[in-house]
XYZ file of N, CA and C in Angstrom:
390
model
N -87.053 -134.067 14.073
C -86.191 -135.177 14.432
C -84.791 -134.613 14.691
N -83.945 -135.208 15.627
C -82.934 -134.575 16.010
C -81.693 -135.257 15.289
N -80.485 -135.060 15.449
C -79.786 -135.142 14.119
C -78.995 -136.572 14.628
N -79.567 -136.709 16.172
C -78.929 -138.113 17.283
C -79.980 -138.717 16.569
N -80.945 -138.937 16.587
C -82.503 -139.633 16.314
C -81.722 -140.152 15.024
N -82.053 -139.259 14.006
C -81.659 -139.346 12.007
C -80.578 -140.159 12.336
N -79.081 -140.012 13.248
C -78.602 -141.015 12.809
C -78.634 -142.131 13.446
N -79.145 -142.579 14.507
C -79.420 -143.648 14.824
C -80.695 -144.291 14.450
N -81.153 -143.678 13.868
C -82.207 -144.493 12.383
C -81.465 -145.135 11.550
N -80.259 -143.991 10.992
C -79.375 -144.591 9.819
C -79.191 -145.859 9.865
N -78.165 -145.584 11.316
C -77.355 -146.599 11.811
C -77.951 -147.899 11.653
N -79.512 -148.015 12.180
C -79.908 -149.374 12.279
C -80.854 -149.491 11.048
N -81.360 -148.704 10.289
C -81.586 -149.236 8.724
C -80.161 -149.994 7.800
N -79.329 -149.219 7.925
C -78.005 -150.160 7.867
C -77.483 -151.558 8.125
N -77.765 -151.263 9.242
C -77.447 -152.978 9.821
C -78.473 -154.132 9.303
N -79.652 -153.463 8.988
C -80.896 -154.292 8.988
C -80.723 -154.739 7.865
N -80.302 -154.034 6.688
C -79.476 -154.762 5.453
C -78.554 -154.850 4.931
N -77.465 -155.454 6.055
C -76.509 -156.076 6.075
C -75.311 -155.158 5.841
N -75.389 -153.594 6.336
C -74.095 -153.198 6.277
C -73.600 -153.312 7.668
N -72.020 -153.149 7.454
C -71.261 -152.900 8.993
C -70.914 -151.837 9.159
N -70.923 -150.752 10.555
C -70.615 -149.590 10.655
C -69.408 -149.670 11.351
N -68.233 -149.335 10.628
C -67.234 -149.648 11.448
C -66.822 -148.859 12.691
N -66.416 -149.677 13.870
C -66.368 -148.581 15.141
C -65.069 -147.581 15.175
N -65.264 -146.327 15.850
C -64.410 -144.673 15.951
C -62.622 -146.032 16.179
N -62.092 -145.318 15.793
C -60.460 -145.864 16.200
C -60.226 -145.242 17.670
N -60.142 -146.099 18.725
C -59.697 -146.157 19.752
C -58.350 -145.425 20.526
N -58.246 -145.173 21.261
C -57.002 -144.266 21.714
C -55.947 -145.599 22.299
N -56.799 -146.986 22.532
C -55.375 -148.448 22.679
C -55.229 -148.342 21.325
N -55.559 -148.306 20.334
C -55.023 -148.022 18.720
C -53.889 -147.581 18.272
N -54.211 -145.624 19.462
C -53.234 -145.108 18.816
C -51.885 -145.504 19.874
N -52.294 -146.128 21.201
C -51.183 -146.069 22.065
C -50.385 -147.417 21.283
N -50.892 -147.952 20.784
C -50.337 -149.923 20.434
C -49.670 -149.245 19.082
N -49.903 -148.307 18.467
C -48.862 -147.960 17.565
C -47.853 -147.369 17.641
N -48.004 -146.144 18.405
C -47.356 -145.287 19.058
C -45.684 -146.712 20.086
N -46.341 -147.183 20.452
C -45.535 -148.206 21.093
C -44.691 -149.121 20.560
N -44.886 -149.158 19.175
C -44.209 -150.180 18.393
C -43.630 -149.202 17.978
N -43.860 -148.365 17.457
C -42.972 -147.010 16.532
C -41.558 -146.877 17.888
N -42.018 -146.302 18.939
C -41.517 -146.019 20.000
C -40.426 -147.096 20.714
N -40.678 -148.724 20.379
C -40.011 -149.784 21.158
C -39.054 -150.188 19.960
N -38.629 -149.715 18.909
C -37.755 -150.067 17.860
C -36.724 -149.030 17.967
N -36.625 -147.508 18.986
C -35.565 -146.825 19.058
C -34.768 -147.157 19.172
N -33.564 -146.275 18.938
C -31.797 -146.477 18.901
C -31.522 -145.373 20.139
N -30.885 -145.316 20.949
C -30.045 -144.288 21.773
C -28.870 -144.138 21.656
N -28.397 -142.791 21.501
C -27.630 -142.644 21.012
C -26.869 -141.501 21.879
N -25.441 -140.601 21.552
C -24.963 -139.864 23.126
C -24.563 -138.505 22.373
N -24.555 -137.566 22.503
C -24.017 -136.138 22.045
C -22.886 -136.241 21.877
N -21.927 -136.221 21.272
C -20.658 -135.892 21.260
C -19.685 -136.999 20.743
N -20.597 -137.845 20.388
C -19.276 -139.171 20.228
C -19.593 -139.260 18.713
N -20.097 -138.304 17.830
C -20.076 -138.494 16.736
C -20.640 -137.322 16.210
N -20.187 -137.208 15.159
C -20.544 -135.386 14.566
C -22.211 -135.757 13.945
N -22.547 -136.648 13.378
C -24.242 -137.075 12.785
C -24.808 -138.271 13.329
N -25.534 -138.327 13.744
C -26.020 -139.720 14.494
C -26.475 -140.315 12.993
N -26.159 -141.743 13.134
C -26.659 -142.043 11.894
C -25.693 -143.099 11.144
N -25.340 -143.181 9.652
C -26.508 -143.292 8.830
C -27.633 -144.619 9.561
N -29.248 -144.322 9.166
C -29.995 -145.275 9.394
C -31.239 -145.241 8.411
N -31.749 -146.214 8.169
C -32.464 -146.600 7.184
C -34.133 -146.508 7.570
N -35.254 -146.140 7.619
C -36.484 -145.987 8.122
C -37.160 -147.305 7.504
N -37.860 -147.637 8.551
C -38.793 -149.085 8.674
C -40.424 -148.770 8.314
N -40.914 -149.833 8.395
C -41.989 -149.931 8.664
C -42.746 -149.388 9.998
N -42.180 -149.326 10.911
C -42.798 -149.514 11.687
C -43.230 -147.705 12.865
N -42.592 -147.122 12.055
C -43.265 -145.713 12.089
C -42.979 -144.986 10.917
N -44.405 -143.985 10.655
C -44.185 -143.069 9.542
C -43.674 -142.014 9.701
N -43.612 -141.368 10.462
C -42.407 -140.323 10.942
C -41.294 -140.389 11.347
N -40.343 -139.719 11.365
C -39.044 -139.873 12.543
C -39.380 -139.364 13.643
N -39.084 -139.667 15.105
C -39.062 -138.692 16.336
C -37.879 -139.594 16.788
N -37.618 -137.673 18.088
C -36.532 -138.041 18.901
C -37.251 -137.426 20.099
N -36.285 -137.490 21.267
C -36.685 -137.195 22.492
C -34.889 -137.810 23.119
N -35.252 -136.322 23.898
C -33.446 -136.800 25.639
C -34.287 -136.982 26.324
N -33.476 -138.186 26.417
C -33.750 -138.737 27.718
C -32.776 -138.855 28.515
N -31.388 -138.217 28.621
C -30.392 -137.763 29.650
C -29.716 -136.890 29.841
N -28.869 -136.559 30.181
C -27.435 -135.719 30.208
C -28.490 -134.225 31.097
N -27.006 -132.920 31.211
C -27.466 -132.405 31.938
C -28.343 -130.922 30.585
N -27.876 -130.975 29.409
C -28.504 -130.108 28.332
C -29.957 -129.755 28.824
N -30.560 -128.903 28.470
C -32.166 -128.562 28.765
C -32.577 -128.621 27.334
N -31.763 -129.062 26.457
C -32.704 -129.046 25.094
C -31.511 -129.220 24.056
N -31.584 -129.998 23.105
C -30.906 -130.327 22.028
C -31.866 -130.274 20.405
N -30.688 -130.218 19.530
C -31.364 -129.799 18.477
C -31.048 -130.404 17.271
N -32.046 -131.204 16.333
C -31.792 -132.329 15.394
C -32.125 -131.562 13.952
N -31.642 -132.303 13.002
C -32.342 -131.790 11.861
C -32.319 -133.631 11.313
N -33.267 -133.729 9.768
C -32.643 -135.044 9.029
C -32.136 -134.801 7.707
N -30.982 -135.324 7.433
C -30.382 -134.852 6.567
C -30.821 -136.418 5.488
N -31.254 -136.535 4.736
C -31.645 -137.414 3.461
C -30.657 -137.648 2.621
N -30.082 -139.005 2.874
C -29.157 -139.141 1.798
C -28.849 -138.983 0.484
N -30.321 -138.752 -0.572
C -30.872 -138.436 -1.443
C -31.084 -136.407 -1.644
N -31.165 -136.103 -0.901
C -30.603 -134.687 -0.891
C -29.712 -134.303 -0.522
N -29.164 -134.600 0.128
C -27.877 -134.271 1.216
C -27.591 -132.952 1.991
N -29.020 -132.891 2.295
C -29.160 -131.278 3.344
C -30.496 -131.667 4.095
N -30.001 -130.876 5.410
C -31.474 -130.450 6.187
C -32.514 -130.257 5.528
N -33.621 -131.044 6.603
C -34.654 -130.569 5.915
C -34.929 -129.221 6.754
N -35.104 -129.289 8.259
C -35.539 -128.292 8.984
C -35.358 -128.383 10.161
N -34.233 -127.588 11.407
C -34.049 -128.007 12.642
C -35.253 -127.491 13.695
N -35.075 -128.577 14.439
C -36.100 -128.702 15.308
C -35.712 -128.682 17.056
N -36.499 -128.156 17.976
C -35.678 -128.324 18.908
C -36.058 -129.378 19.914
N -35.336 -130.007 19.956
C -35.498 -131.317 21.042
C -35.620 -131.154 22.349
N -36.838 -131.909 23.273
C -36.863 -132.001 24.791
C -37.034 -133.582 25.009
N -37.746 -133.141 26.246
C -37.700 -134.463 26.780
C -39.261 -135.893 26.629
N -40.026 -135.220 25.829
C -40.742 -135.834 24.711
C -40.620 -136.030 23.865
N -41.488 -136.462 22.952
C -40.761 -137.710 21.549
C -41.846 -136.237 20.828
N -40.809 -136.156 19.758
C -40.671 -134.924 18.820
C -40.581 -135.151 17.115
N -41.283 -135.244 16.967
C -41.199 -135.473 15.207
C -40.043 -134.365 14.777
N -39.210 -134.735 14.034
C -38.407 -134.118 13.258
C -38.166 -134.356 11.912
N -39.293 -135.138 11.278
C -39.456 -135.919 9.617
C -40.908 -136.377 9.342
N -41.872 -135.807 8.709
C -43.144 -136.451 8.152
C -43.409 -137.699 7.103
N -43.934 -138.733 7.224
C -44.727 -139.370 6.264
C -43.323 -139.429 5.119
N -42.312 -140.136 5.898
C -41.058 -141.053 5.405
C -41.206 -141.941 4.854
N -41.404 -142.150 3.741
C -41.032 -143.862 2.612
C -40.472 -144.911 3.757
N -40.679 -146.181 3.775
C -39.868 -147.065 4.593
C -38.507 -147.413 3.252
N -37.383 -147.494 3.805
C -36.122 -147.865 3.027
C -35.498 -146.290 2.806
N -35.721 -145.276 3.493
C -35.091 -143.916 3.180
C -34.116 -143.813 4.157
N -32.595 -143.650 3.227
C -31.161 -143.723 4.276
C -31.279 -142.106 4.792
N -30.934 -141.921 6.251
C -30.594 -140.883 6.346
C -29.787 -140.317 7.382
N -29.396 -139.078 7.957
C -28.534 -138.895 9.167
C -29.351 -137.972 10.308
N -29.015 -137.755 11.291
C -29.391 -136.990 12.125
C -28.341 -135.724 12.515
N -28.294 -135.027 11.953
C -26.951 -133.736 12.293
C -27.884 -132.983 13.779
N -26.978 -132.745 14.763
C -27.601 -132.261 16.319
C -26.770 -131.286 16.769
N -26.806 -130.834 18.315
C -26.516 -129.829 18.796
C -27.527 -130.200 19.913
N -26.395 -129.433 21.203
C -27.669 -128.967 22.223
C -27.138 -127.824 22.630
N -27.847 -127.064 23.633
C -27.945 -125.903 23.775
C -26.994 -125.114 24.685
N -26.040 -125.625 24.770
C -24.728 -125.061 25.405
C -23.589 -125.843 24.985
N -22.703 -125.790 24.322
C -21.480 -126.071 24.208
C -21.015 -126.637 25.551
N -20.925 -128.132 25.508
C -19.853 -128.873 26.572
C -21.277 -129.711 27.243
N -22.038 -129.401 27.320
C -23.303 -130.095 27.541
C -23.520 -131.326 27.532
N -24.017 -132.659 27.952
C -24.269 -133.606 27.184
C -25.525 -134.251 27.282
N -25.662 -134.827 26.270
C -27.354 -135.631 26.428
C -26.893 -136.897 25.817
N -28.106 -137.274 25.792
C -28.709 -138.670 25.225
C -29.649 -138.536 24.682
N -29.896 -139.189 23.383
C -31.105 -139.266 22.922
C -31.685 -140.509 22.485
N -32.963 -140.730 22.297
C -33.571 -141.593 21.057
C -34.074 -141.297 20.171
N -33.680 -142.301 19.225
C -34.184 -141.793 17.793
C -35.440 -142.505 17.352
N -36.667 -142.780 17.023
C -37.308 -143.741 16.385
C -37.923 -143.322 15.242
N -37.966 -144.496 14.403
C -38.307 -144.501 12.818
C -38.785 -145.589 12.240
């Protein structure tokens, strides 16, 4: 018996008494989350402030990411500084995709964004989401 066969035996001895097999998580799943995480960003501009920030993390993503989305920089560079530690955790370098720069964040954690991009006089834009 082949190991497709065995489990689609499983599968429907299962059902036959009354379990549910719940279906694979979908990739509209991950995009409908990804999208809410993503549609709650802040934009924010290089230079008009030494830490982007302070901001508080939500519900509504478990990571932090950023991503430029302007200026003429080819790459900028974030760290998150935790108000509760009050240092970097680890700089990261920013493009023009959405970039985790914080893992599996508590919702209610204050924190800053300290940056840089990659030439002095440069400018970008970014978003932040959290």
């Amino acid at each position: 018996m082949t190991a497709r066969l065995a489990r689609a035996c499983l599968v429907a001895l299962l059902v036959t008494l009354g379990f549910t097999v719940p279906a694979p998580a979908s990739a509209a799943t991950a995009t409908a989350a990804a999208t809410s995480c993503y549609g709650g960003a802040v934009t924010v501009h290089y230079g008009e402030v030494r830490d982007f920030g302070p901001y508080v993390t939500t519900s509504r993503c478990t990571d932090i990411n950023m991503r430029m989305t302007g200026g003429d920089a080819d790459f900028g560079w974030a760290c998150v500084q935790f108000e509760r530690t009050g240092s970097c955790n680890y700089w990261t370098k920013i493009g023009r995709s959405w970039t985790t720069i914080a893992t599996d964040v508590l919702n209610g954690t204050r924190f800053t964004v300290p940056n840089g991009v990659d030439l002095e006089g440069s400018s970008a834009t970014f978003q932040i989401a959290f």
